[in-house]
Amino acid sequence: QVQLVESGGGLVQPGGSLSLSCATSVMAFGLYIMRWYRQAPGKQRELVAQIDTGGMTNYADSVKGRFTISRDNAKNTAFLQMNSLKPEDTAVYYCNALSAKNNYWGQGTQVTVSS
């Protein structure tokens, strides 16, 4: 019954911006670490960003300074603001909710950065 639904993906030109949302039905959302992963064809899924239960954030070196992860616990939603996008950011982006007991994944949303 738990669902994570990503939205906001699409086609954007290099240097542009996109904002991804992850709407969830996770109970006790505030107890989950929220993560954004991405996977490009032929590549391993990589952790892009995370925000823990205390609001501390971490980013992959490849996106640091360009991406911002945030969360709205009242709305059970996580976000990923992506600026200064590069072609190498092209991938399917997945939302992940992790607790000590559960690990939930969204279906992914395609982000394509191309001119």
mmCIF file with all atom_site columns, N, CA, C and O in Angstrom, residues 15-52:
data_model
loop_
_atom_site.group_PDB
_atom_site.id
_atom_site.type_symbol
_atom_site.label_atom_id
_atom_site.label_alt_id
_atom_site.label_comp_id
_atom_site.label_asym_id
_atom_site.label_entity_id
_atom_site.label_seq_id
_atom_site.pdbx_PDB_ins_code
_atom_site.Cartn_x
_atom_site.Cartn_y
_atom_site.Cartn_z
_atom_site.occupancy
_atom_site.B_iso_or_equiv
_atom_site.pdbx_formal_charge
_atom_site.auth_seq_id
_atom_site.auth_comp_id
_atom_site.auth_asym_id
_atom_site.auth_atom_id
_atom_site.pdbx_PDB_model_num
ATOM 1   N N  . GLY A 1 15 ? 22.291 23.527 -18.716 1.00 0.00 ? 15 GLY A N  1
ATOM 2   C CA . GLY A 1 15 ? 22.241 24.777 -17.992 1.00 0.00 ? 15 GLY A CA 1
ATOM 3   C C  . GLY A 1 15 ? 20.894 25.093 -17.387 1.00 0.00 ? 15 GLY A C  1
ATOM 4   O O  . GLY A 1 15 ? 20.788 26.022 -16.573 1.00 0.00 ? 15 GLY A O  1
ATOM 5   N N  . GLY A 1 16 ? 19.889 24.344 -17.760 1.00 0.00 ? 16 GLY A N  1
ATOM 6   C CA . GLY A 1 16 ? 18.559 24.568 -17.251 1.00 0.00 ? 16 GLY A CA 1
ATOM 7   C C  . GLY A 1 16 ? 18.326 23.926 -15.899 1.00 0.00 ? 16 GLY A C  1
ATOM 8   O O  . GLY A 1 16 ? 19.232 23.348 -15.292 1.00 0.00 ? 16 GLY A O  1
ATOM 9   N N  . SER A 1 17 ? 17.087 24.024 -15.439 1.00 0.00 ? 17 SER A N  1
ATOM 10  C CA . SER A 1 17 ? 16.718 23.534 -14.118 1.00 0.00 ? 17 SER A CA 1
ATOM 11  C C  . SER A 1 17 ? 15.467 22.681 -14.188 1.00 0.00 ? 17 SER A C  1
ATOM 12  O O  . SER A 1 17 ? 14.613 22.865 -15.056 1.00 0.00 ? 17 SER A O  1
ATOM 13  N N  . LEU A 1 18 ? 15.374 21.753 -13.259 1.00 0.00 ? 18 LEU A N  1
ATOM 14  C CA . LEU A 1 18 ? 14.180 20.955 -13.039 1.00 0.00 ? 18 LEU A CA 1
ATOM 15  C C  . LEU A 1 18 ? 14.006 20.751 -11.549 1.00 0.00 ? 18 LEU A C  1
ATOM 16  O O  . LEU A 1 18 ? 14.988 20.707 -10.806 1.00 0.00 ? 18 LEU A O  1
ATOM 17  N N  . SER A 1 19 ? 12.767 20.611 -11.142 1.00 0.00 ? 19 SER A N  1
ATOM 18  C CA . SER A 1 19 ? 12.453 20.311 -9.759  1.00 0.00 ? 19 SER A CA 1
ATOM 19  C C  . SER A 1 19 ? 11.659 19.016 -9.702  1.00 0.00 ? 19 SER A C  1
ATOM 20  O O  . SER A 1 19 ? 10.591 18.906 -10.311 1.00 0.00 ? 19 SER A O  1
ATOM 21  N N  . LEU A 1 20 ? 12.189 18.037 -9.009  1.00 0.00 ? 20 LEU A N  1
ATOM 22  C CA . LEU A 1 20 ? 11.527 16.752 -8.849  1.00 0.00 ? 20 LEU A CA 1
ATOM 23  C C  . LEU A 1 20 ? 10.821 16.689 -7.499  1.00 0.00 ? 20 LEU A C  1
ATOM 24  O O  . LEU A 1 20 ? 11.315 17.217 -6.504  1.00 0.00 ? 20 LEU A O  1
ATOM 25  N N  . SER A 1 21 ? 9.684  16.031 -7.495  1.00 0.00 ? 21 SER A N  1
ATOM 26  C CA . SER A 1 21 ? 8.937  15.805 -6.269  1.00 0.00 ? 21 SER A CA 1
ATOM 27  C C  . SER A 1 21 ? 8.741  14.316 -6.059  1.00 0.00 ? 21 SER A C  1
ATOM 28  O O  . SER A 1 21 ? 8.627  13.553 -7.020  1.00 0.00 ? 21 SER A O  1
ATOM 29  N N  . CYS A 1 22 ? 8.700  13.916 -4.815  1.00 0.00 ? 22 CYS A N  1
ATOM 30  C CA . CYS A 1 22 ? 8.434  12.535 -4.437  1.00 0.00 ? 22 CYS A CA 1
ATOM 31  C C  . CYS A 1 22 ? 7.312  12.554 -3.409  1.00 0.00 ? 22 CYS A C  1
ATOM 32  O O  . CYS A 1 22 ? 7.553  12.822 -2.227  1.00 0.00 ? 22 CYS A O  1
ATOM 33  N N  . ALA A 1 23 ? 6.112  12.307 -3.882  1.00 0.00 ? 23 ALA A N  1
ATOM 34  C CA . ALA A 1 23 ? 4.948  12.256 -3.003  1.00 0.00 ? 23 ALA A CA 1
ATOM 35  C C  . ALA A 1 23 ? 4.810  10.847 -2.453  1.00 0.00 ? 23 ALA A C  1
ATOM 36  O O  . ALA A 1 23 ? 4.839  9.880  -3.206  1.00 0.00 ? 23 ALA A O  1
ATOM 37  N N  . THR A 1 24 ? 4.656  10.734 -1.146  1.00 0.00 ? 24 THR A N  1
ATOM 38  C CA . THR A 1 24 ? 4.622  9.422  -0.512  1.00 0.00 ? 24 THR A CA 1
ATOM 39  C C  . THR A 1 24 ? 3.394  9.246  0.352   1.00 0.00 ? 24 THR A C  1
ATOM 40  O O  . THR A 1 24 ? 2.772  10.214 0.794   1.00 0.00 ? 24 THR A O  1
ATOM 41  N N  . SER A 1 25 ? 3.064  7.987  0.584   1.00 0.00 ? 25 SER A N  1
ATOM 42  C CA . SER A 1 25 ? 2.057  7.616  1.567   1.00 0.00 ? 25 SER A CA 1
ATOM 43  C C  . SER A 1 25 ? 2.706  6.943  2.765   1.00 0.00 ? 25 SER A C  1
ATOM 44  O O  . SER A 1 25 ? 2.062  6.174  3.477   1.00 0.00 ? 25 SER A O  1
ATOM 45  N N  . VAL A 1 26 ? 3.971  7.248  2.995   1.00 0.00 ? 26 VAL A N  1
ATOM 46  C CA . VAL A 1 26 ? 4.719  6.621  4.073   1.00 0.00 ? 26 VAL A CA 1
ATOM 47  C C  . VAL A 1 26 ? 4.223  7.124  5.422   1.00 0.00 ? 26 VAL A C  1
ATOM 48  O O  . VAL A 1 26 ? 4.176  8.330  5.672   1.00 0.00 ? 26 VAL A O  1
ATOM 49  N N  . MET A 1 27 ? 3.880  6.198  6.289   1.00 0.00 ? 27 MET A N  1
ATOM 50  C CA . MET A 1 27 ? 3.520  6.554  7.651   1.00 0.00 ? 27 MET A CA 1
ATOM 51  C C  . MET A 1 27 ? 4.782  6.870  8.440   1.00 0.00 ? 27 MET A C  1
ATOM 52  O O  . MET A 1 27 ? 5.825  6.249  8.233   1.00 0.00 ? 27 MET A O  1
ATOM 53  N N  . ALA A 1 28 ? 4.669  7.818  9.351   1.00 0.00 ? 28 ALA A N  1
ATOM 54  C CA . ALA A 1 28 ? 5.821  8.268  10.131  1.00 0.00 ? 28 ALA A CA 1
ATOM 55  C C  . ALA A 1 28 ? 6.950  8.702  9.198   1.00 0.00 ? 28 ALA A C  1
ATOM 56  O O  . ALA A 1 28 ? 8.106  8.325  9.369   1.00 0.00 ? 28 ALA A O  1
ATOM 57  N N  . PHE A 1 29 ? 6.596  9.515  8.219   1.00 0.00 ? 29 PHE A N  1
ATOM 58  C CA . PHE A 1 29 ? 7.528  9.963  7.193   1.00 0.00 ? 29 PHE A CA 1
ATOM 59  C C  . PHE A 1 29 ? 8.779  10.600 7.791   1.00 0.00 ? 29 PHE A C  1
ATOM 60  O O  . PHE A 1 29 ? 9.879  10.439 7.263   1.00 0.00 ? 29 PHE A O  1
ATOM 61  N N  . GLY A 1 30 ? 8.610  11.308 8.886   1.00 0.00 ? 30 GLY A N  1
ATOM 62  C CA . GLY A 1 30 ? 9.726  11.994 9.511   1.00 0.00 ? 30 GLY A CA 1
ATOM 63  C C  . GLY A 1 30 ? 10.792 11.083 10.063  1.00 0.00 ? 30 GLY A C  1
ATOM 64  O O  . GLY A 1 30 ? 11.891 11.548 10.372  1.00 0.00 ? 30 GLY A O  1
ATOM 65  N N  . LEU A 1 31 ? 10.515 9.806  10.180  1.00 0.00 ? 31 LEU A N  1
ATOM 66  C CA . LEU A 1 31 ? 11.482 8.836  10.680  1.00 0.00 ? 31 LEU A CA 1
ATOM 67  C C  . LEU A 1 31 ? 12.305 8.195  9.567   1.00 0.00 ? 31 LEU A C  1
ATOM 68  O O  . LEU A 1 31 ? 13.149 7.347  9.848   1.00 0.00 ? 31 LEU A O  1
ATOM 69  N N  . TYR A 1 32 ? 12.070 8.593  8.334   1.00 0.00 ? 32 TYR A N  1
ATOM 70  C CA . TYR A 1 32 ? 12.752 8.002  7.195   1.00 0.00 ? 32 TYR A CA 1
ATOM 71  C C  . TYR A 1 32 ? 13.840 8.909  6.655   1.00 0.00 ? 32 TYR A C  1
ATOM 72  O O  . TYR A 1 32 ? 13.668 10.133 6.580   1.00 0.00 ? 32 TYR A O  1
ATOM 73  N N  . ILE A 1 33 ? 14.950 8.301  6.302   1.00 0.00 ? 33 ILE A N  1
ATOM 74  C CA . ILE A 1 33 ? 15.937 8.974  5.476   1.00 0.00 ? 33 ILE A CA 1
ATOM 75  C C  . ILE A 1 33 ? 15.403 8.970  4.048   1.00 0.00 ? 33 ILE A C  1
ATOM 76  O O  . ILE A 1 33 ? 14.997 7.931  3.533   1.00 0.00 ? 33 ILE A O  1
ATOM 77  N N  . MET A 1 34 ? 15.408 10.126 3.424   1.00 0.00 ? 34 MET A N  1
ATOM 78  C CA . MET A 1 34 ? 14.953 10.239 2.051   1.00 0.00 ? 34 MET A CA 1
ATOM 79  C C  . MET A 1 34 ? 16.151 10.395 1.133   1.00 0.00 ? 34 MET A C  1
ATOM 80  O O  . MET A 1 34 ? 17.070 11.172 1.410   1.00 0.00 ? 34 MET A O  1
ATOM 81  N N  . ARG A 1 35 ? 16.117 9.655  0.049   1.00 0.00 ? 35 ARG A N  1
ATOM 82  C CA . ARG A 1 35 ? 17.222 9.650  -0.888  1.00 0.00 ? 35 ARG A CA 1
ATOM 83  C C  . ARG A 1 35 ? 16.718 9.775  -2.314  1.00 0.00 ? 35 ARG A C  1
ATOM 84  O O  . ARG A 1 35 ? 15.632 9.300  -2.644  1.00 0.00 ? 35 ARG A O  1
ATOM 85  N N  . TRP A 1 36 ? 17.534 10.394 -3.127  1.00 0.00 ? 36 TRP A N  1
ATOM 86  C CA . TRP A 1 36 ? 17.358 10.382 -4.566  1.00 0.00 ? 36 TRP A CA 1
ATOM 87  C C  . TRP A 1 36 ? 18.518 9.621  -5.191  1.00 0.00 ? 36 TRP A C  1
ATOM 88  O O  . TRP A 1 36 ? 19.684 9.919  -4.915  1.00 0.00 ? 36 TRP A O  1
ATOM 89  N N  . TYR A 1 37 ? 18.184 8.648  -6.019  1.00 0.00 ? 37 TYR A N  1
ATOM 90  C CA . TYR A 1 37 ? 19.138 7.902  -6.809  1.00 0.00 ? 37 TYR A CA 1
ATOM 91  C C  . TYR A 1 37 ? 18.892 8.205  -8.277  1.00 0.00 ? 37 TYR A C  1
ATOM 92  O O  . TYR A 1 37 ? 17.828 8.705  -8.668  1.00 0.00 ? 37 TYR A O  1
ATOM 93  N N  . ARG A 1 38 ? 19.870 7.872  -9.085  1.00 0.00 ? 38 ARG A N  1
ATOM 94  C CA . ARG A 1 38 ? 19.665 7.941  -10.520 1.00 0.00 ? 38 ARG A CA 1
ATOM 95  C C  . ARG A 1 38 ? 20.403 6.791  -11.194 1.00 0.00 ? 38 ARG A C  1
ATOM 96  O O  . ARG A 1 38 ? 21.377 6.268  -10.671 1.00 0.00 ? 38 ARG A O  1
ATOM 97  N N  . GLN A 1 39 ? 19.900 6.417  -12.347 1.00 0.00 ? 39 GLN A N  1
ATOM 98  C CA . GLN A 1 39 ? 20.511 5.351  -13.117 1.00 0.00 ? 39 GLN A CA 1
ATOM 99  C C  . GLN A 1 39 ? 20.408 5.661  -14.599 1.00 0.00 ? 39 GLN A C  1
ATOM 100 O O  . GLN A 1 39 ? 19.312 5.851  -15.125 1.00 0.00 ? 39 GLN A O  1
ATOM 101 N N  . ALA A 1 40 ? 21.549 5.718  -15.236 1.00 0.00 ? 40 ALA A N  1
ATOM 102 C CA . ALA A 1 40 ? 21.623 5.897  -16.669 1.00 0.00 ? 40 ALA A CA 1
ATOM 103 C C  . ALA A 1 40 ? 21.818 4.537  -17.325 1.00 0.00 ? 40 ALA A C  1
ATOM 104 O O  . ALA A 1 40 ? 22.336 3.606  -16.700 1.00 0.00 ? 40 ALA A O  1
ATOM 105 N N  . PRO A 1 41 ? 21.419 4.395  -18.584 1.00 0.00 ? 41 PRO A N  1
ATOM 106 C CA . PRO A 1 41 ? 21.597 3.109  -19.269 1.00 0.00 ? 41 PRO A CA 1
ATOM 107 C C  . PRO A 1 41 ? 23.043 2.639  -19.232 1.00 0.00 ? 41 PRO A C  1
ATOM 108 O O  . PRO A 1 41 ? 23.966 3.409  -19.522 1.00 0.00 ? 41 PRO A O  1
ATOM 109 N N  . GLY A 1 42 ? 23.239 1.389  -18.858 1.00 0.00 ? 42 GLY A N  1
ATOM 110 C CA . GLY A 1 42 ? 24.567 0.818  -18.804 1.00 0.00 ? 42 GLY A CA 1
ATOM 111 C C  . GLY A 1 42 ? 25.375 1.186  -17.582 1.00 0.00 ? 42 GLY A C  1
ATOM 112 O O  . GLY A 1 42 ? 26.539 0.780  -17.478 1.00 0.00 ? 42 GLY A O  1
ATOM 113 N N  . LYS A 1 43 ? 24.792 1.953  -16.683 1.00 0.00 ? 43 LYS A N  1
ATOM 114 C CA . LYS A 1 43 ? 25.504 2.368  -15.486 1.00 0.00 ? 43 LYS A CA 1
ATOM 115 C C  . LYS A 1 43 ? 24.801 1.860  -14.232 1.00 0.00 ? 43 LYS A C  1
ATOM 116 O O  . LYS A 1 43 ? 23.610 1.577  -14.240 1.00 0.00 ? 43 LYS A O  1
ATOM 117 N N  . GLN A 1 44 ? 25.575 1.756  -13.169 1.00 0.00 ? 44 GLN A N  1
ATOM 118 C CA . GLN A 1 44 ? 25.036 1.347  -11.881 1.00 0.00 ? 44 GLN A CA 1
ATOM 119 C C  . GLN A 1 44 ? 24.214 2.482  -11.283 1.00 0.00 ? 44 GLN A C  1
ATOM 120 O O  . GLN A 1 44 ? 24.513 3.662  -11.483 1.00 0.00 ? 44 GLN A O  1
ATOM 121 N N  . ARG A 1 45 ? 23.182 2.112  -10.556 1.00 0.00 ? 45 ARG A N  1
ATOM 122 C CA . ARG A 1 45 ? 22.403 3.111  -9.858  1.00 0.00 ? 45 ARG A CA 1
ATOM 123 C C  . ARG A 1 45 ? 23.275 3.798  -8.812  1.00 0.00 ? 45 ARG A C  1
ATOM 124 O O  . ARG A 1 45 ? 23.979 3.144  -8.045  1.00 0.00 ? 45 ARG A O  1
ATOM 125 N N  . GLU A 1 46 ? 23.229 5.117  -8.787  1.00 0.00 ? 46 GLU A N  1
ATOM 126 C CA . GLU A 1 46 ? 24.070 5.865  -7.875  1.00 0.00 ? 46 GLU A CA 1
ATOM 127 C C  . GLU A 1 46 ? 23.237 6.761  -6.975  1.00 0.00 ? 46 GLU A C  1
ATOM 128 O O  . GLU A 1 46 ? 22.199 7.292  -7.383  1.00 0.00 ? 46 GLU A O  1
ATOM 129 N N  . LEU A 1 47 ? 23.719 6.936  -5.773  1.00 0.00 ? 47 LEU A N  1
ATOM 130 C CA . LEU A 1 47 ? 23.082 7.834  -4.821  1.00 0.00 ? 47 LEU A CA 1
ATOM 131 C C  . LEU A 1 47 ? 23.441 9.261  -5.184  1.00 0.00 ? 47 LEU A C  1
ATOM 132 O O  . LEU A 1 47 ? 24.620 9.619  -5.254  1.00 0.00 ? 47 LEU A O  1
ATOM 133 N N  . VAL A 1 48 ? 22.432 10.077 -5.388  1.00 0.00 ? 48 VAL A N  1
ATOM 134 C CA . VAL A 1 48 ? 22.621 11.467 -5.769  1.00 0.00 ? 48 VAL A CA 1
ATOM 135 C C  . VAL A 1 48 ? 22.609 12.382 -4.556  1.00 0.00 ? 48 VAL A C  1
ATOM 136 O O  . VAL A 1 48 ? 23.462 13.261 -4.416  1.00 0.00 ? 48 VAL A O  1
ATOM 137 N N  . ALA A 1 49 ? 21.627 12.196 -3.694  1.00 0.00 ? 49 ALA A N  1
ATOM 138 C CA . ALA A 1 49 ? 21.460 13.076 -2.549  1.00 0.00 ? 49 ALA A CA 1
ATOM 139 C C  . ALA A 1 49 ? 20.629 12.386 -1.489  1.00 0.00 ? 49 ALA A C  1
ATOM 140 O O  . ALA A 1 49 ? 19.819 11.507 -1.795  1.00 0.00 ? 49 ALA A O  1
ATOM 141 N N  . GLN A 1 50 ? 20.829 12.785 -0.241  1.00 0.00 ? 50 GLN A N  1
ATOM 142 C CA . GLN A 1 50 ? 19.990 12.283 0.826   1.00 0.00 ? 50 GLN A CA 1
ATOM 143 C C  . GLN A 1 50 ? 19.785 13.349 1.876   1.00 0.00 ? 50 GLN A C  1
ATOM 144 O O  . GLN A 1 50 ? 20.600 14.263 2.032   1.00 0.00 ? 50 GLN A O  1
ATOM 145 N N  . ILE A 1 51 ? 18.683 13.217 2.582   1.00 0.00 ? 51 ILE A N  1
ATOM 146 C CA . ILE A 1 51 ? 18.393 14.079 3.720   1.00 0.00 ? 51 ILE A CA 1
ATOM 147 C C  . ILE A 1 51 ? 17.901 13.189 4.843   1.00 0.00 ? 51 ILE A C  1
ATOM 148 O O  . ILE A 1 51 ? 16.982 12.392 4.663   1.00 0.00 ? 51 ILE A O  1
ATOM 149 N N  . ASP A 1 52 ? 18.530 13.296 6.004   1.00 0.00 ? 52 ASP A N  1
ATOM 150 C CA . ASP A 1 52 ? 18.187 12.402 7.085   1.00 0.00 ? 52 ASP A CA 1
ATOM 151 C C  . ASP A 1 52 ? 17.074 12.976 7.947   1.00 0.00 ? 52 ASP A C  1
ATOM 152 O O  . ASP A 1 52 ? 16.493 14.020 7.641   1.00 0.00 ? 52 ASP A O  1
#
